[in-house]
mmCIF file of C-alpha atoms in Angstrom:
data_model
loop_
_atom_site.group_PDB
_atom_site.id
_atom_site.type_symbol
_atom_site.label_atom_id
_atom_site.label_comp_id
_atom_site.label_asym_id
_atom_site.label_seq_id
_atom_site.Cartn_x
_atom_site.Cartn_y
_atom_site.Cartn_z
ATOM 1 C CA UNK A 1 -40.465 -7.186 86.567
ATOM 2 C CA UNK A 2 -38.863 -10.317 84.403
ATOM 3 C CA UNK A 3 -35.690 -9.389 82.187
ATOM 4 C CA UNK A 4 -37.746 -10.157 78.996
ATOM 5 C CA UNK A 5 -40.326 -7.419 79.897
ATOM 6 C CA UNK A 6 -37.713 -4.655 81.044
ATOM 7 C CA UNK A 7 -35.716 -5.775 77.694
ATOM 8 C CA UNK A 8 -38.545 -5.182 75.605
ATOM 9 C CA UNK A 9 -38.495 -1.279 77.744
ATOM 10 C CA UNK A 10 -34.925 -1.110 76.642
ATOM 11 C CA UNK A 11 -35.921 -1.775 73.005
ATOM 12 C CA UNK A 12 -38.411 0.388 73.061
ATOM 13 C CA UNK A 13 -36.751 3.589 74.120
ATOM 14 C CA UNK A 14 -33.832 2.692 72.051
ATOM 15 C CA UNK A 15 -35.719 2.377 69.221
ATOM 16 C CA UNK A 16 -37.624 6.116 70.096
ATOM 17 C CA UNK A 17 -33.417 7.287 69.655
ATOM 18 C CA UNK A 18 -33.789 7.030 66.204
ATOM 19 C CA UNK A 19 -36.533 10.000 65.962
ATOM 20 C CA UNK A 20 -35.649 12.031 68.825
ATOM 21 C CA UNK A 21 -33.073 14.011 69.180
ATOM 22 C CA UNK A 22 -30.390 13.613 71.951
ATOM 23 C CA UNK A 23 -32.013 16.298 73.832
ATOM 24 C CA UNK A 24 -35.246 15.261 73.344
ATOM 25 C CA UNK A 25 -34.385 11.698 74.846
ATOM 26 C CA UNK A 26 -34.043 12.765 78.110
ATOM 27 C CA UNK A 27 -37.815 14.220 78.108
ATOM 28 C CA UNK A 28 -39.293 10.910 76.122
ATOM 29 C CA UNK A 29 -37.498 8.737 78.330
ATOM 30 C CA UNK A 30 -39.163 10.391 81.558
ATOM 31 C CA UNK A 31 -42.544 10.463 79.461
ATOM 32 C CA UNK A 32 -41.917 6.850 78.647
ATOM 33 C CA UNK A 33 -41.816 5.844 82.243
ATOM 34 C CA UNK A 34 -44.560 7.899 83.298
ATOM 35 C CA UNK A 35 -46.497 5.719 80.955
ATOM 36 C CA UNK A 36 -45.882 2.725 82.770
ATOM 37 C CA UNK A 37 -47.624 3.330 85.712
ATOM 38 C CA UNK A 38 -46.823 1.664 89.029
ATOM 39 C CA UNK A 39 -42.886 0.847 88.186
ATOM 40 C CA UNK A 40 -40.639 -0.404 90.976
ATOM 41 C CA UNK A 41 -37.709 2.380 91.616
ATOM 42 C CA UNK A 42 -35.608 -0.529 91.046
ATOM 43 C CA UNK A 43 -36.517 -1.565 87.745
ATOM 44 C CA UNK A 44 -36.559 2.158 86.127
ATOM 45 C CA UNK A 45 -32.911 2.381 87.372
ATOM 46 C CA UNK A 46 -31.999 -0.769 85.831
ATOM 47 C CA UNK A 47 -33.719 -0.105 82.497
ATOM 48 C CA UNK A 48 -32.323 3.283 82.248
ATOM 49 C CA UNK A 49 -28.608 2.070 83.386
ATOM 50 C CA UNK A 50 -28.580 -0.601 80.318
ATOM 51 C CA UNK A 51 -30.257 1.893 78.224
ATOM 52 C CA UNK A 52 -27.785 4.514 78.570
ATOM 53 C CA UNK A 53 -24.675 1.857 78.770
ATOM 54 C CA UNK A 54 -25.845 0.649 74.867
ATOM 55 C CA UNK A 55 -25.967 4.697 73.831
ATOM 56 C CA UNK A 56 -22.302 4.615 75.043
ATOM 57 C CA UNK A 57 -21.381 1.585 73.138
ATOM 58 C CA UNK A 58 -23.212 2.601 70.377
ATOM 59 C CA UNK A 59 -20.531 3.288 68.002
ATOM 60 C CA UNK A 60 -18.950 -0.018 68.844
ATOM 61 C CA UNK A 61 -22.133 -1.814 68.096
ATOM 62 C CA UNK A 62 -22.688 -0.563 64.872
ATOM 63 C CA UNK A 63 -18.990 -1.526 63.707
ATOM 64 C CA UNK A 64 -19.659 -5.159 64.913
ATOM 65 C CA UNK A 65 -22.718 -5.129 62.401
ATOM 66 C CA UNK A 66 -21.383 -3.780 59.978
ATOM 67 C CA UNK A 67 -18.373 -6.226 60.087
ATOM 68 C CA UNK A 68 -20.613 -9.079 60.003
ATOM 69 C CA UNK A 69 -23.943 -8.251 58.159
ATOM 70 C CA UNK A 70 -22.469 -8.608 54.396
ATOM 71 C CA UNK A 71 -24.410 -6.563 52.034
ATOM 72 C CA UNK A 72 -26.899 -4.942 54.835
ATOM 73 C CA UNK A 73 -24.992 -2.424 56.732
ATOM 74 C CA UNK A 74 -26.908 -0.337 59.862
ATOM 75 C CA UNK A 75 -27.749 2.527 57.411
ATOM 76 C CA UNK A 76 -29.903 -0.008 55.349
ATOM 77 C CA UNK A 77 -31.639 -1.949 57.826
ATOM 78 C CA UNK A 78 -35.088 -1.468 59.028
ATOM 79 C CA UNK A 79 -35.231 0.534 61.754
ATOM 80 C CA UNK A 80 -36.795 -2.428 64.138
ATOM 81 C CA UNK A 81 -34.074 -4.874 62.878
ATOM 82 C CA UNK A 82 -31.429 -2.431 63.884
ATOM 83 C CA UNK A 83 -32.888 -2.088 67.618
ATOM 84 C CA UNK A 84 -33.076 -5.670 68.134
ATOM 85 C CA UNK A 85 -29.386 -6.472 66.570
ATOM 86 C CA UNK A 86 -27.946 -3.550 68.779
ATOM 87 C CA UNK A 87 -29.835 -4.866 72.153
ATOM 88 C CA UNK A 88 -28.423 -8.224 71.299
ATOM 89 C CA UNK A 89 -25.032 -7.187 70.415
ATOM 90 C CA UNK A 90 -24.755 -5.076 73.625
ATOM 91 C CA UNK A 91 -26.020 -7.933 75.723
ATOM 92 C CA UNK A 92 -23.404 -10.363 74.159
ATOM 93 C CA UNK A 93 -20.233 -8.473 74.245
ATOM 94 C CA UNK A 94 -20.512 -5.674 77.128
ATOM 95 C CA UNK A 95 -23.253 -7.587 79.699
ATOM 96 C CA UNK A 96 -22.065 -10.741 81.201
ATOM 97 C CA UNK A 97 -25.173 -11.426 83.348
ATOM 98 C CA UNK A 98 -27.005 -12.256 80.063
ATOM 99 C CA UNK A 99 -25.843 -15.712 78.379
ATOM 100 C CA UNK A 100 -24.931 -15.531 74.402
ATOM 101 C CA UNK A 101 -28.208 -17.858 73.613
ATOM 102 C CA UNK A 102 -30.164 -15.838 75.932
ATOM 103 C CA UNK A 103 -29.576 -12.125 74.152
ATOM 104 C CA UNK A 104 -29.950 -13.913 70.427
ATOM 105 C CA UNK A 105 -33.417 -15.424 70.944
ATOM 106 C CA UNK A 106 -34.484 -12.449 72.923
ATOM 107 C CA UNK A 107 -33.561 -10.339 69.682
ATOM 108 C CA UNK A 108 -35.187 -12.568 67.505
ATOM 109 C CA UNK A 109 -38.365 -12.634 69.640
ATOM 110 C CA UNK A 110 -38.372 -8.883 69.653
ATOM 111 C CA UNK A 111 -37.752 -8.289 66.290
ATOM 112 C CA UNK A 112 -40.708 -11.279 65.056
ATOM 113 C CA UNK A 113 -43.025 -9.268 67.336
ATOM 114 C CA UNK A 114 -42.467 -5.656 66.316
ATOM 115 C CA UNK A 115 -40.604 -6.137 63.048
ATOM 116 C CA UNK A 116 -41.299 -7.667 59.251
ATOM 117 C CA UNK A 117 -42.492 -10.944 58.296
ATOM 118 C CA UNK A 118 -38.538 -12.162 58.110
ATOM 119 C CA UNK A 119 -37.279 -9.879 60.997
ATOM 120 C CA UNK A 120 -36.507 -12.953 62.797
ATOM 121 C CA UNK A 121 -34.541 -14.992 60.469
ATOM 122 C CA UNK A 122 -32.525 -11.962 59.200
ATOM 123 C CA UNK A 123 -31.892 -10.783 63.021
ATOM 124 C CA UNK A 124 -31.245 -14.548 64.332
ATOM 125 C CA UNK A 125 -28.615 -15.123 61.236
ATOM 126 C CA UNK A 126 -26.372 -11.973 61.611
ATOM 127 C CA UNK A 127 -26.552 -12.590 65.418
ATOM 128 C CA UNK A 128 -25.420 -16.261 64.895
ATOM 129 C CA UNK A 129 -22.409 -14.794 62.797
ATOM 130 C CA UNK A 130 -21.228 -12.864 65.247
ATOM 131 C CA UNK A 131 -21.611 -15.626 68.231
ATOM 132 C CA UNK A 132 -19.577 -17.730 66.021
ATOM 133 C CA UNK A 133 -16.994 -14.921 64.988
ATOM 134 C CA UNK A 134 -17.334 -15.701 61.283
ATOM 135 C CA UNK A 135 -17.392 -12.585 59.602
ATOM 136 C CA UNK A 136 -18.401 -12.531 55.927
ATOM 137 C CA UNK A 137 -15.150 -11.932 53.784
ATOM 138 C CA UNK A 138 -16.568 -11.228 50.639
ATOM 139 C CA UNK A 139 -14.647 -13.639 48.855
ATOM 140 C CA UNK A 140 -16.559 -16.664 46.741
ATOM 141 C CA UNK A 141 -16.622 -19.613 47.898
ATOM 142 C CA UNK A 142 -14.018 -22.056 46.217
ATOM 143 C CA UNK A 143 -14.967 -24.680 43.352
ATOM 144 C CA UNK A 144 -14.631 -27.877 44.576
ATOM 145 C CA UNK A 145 -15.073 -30.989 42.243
ATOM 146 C CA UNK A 146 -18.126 -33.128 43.905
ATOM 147 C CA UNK A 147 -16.296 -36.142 44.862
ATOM 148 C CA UNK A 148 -18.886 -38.410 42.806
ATOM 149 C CA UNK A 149 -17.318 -37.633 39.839
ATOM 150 C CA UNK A 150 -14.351 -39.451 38.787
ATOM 151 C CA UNK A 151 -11.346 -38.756 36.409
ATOM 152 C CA UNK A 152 -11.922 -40.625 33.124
ATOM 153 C CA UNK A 153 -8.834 -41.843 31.219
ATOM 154 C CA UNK A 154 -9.280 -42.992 27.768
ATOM 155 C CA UNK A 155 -6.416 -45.003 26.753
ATOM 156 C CA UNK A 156 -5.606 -45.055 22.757
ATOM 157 C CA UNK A 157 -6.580 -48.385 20.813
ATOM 158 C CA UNK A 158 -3.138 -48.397 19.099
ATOM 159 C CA UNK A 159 -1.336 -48.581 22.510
ATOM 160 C CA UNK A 160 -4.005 -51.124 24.146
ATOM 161 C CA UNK A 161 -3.258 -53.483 21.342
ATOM 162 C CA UNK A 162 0.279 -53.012 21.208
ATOM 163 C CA UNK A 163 0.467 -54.045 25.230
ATOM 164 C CA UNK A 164 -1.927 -57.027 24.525
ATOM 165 C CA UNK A 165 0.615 -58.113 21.958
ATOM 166 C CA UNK A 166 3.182 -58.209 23.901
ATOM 167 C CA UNK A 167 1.843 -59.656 26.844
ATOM 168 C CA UNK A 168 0.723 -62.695 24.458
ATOM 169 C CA UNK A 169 4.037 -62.961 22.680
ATOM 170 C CA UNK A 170 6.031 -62.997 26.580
ATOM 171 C CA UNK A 171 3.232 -66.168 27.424
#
């Protein structure tokens, strides 16, 4: 089985966390499997490792998005947003077989095929945040004067004519 089709497992059963209870998950993750059919032992053991490595991390995951997702923290965000940004956050700070670029367009793929019509963009611009480690301080951003406009100074007639006089009077 590719990594993109046992990552869109992972999101799936992650995403049944948030209506099961902890108990529950260990009976909808078995029923979850069963569903698949023919499943290579292999695979199974490698979904359910990364599966239950992210539950572990989860409290860690949820602080990096809410350190970098100004104005939208986890408690507000869809529920399919949330699943793709915490796959994608595990996958870029805790699993180093997966490459930063790799776990953000994954996310955004997963969250453009199960989420809203701007899952993607919103997923794909808190992940790019935290790939580049700018966090969103809060503070507005400083006034800058454009550089096309110039300082005008306006001179007084009385002093213009005074230095024309004496610059005639000195020829």
């Amino acid at each position: 089985m590719r990594r993109s089709e046992q990552r869109e497992h992972i999101f799936k059963l992650l995403f049944m966390t948030q209506f099961n209870s902890e108990d529950e998950m260990s009976d909808q993750v078995s029923m979850y499997f069963e569903t698949l059919g023919e499943l290579e032992e292999k695979d199974q053991e490698a979904m359910q490792a990364k599966y239950q490595h992210i539950l572990e991390h989860l409290e860690e995951i949820d602080q990096i998005l809410n350190d970098y997702s100004r104005g939208w923290k986890t408690t507000r965000m869809s529920r399919v947003d949330l699943t793709a940004l915490r796959l994608a956050v595990y996958e870029m700070k805790f699993d180093e077989d997966v490459p930063v670029g790799v776990a953000i367009n994954e996310a955004v793929e997963l969250a453009k095929m199960f989420g809203g019509e701007d899952s993607g963009s919103f997923v794909n611009g808190i992940l790019g945040k935290i790939a580049s480690g700018k966090k969103e301080t809060g503070e507005a951003p400083k006034k800058r004067r454009p550089a096309h406009q110039a300082k005008i100074i306006i001179r007084s007639s009385k002093k213009v004519s005074e230095e024309s006089e004496t610059e005639e009077s000195s020829n």
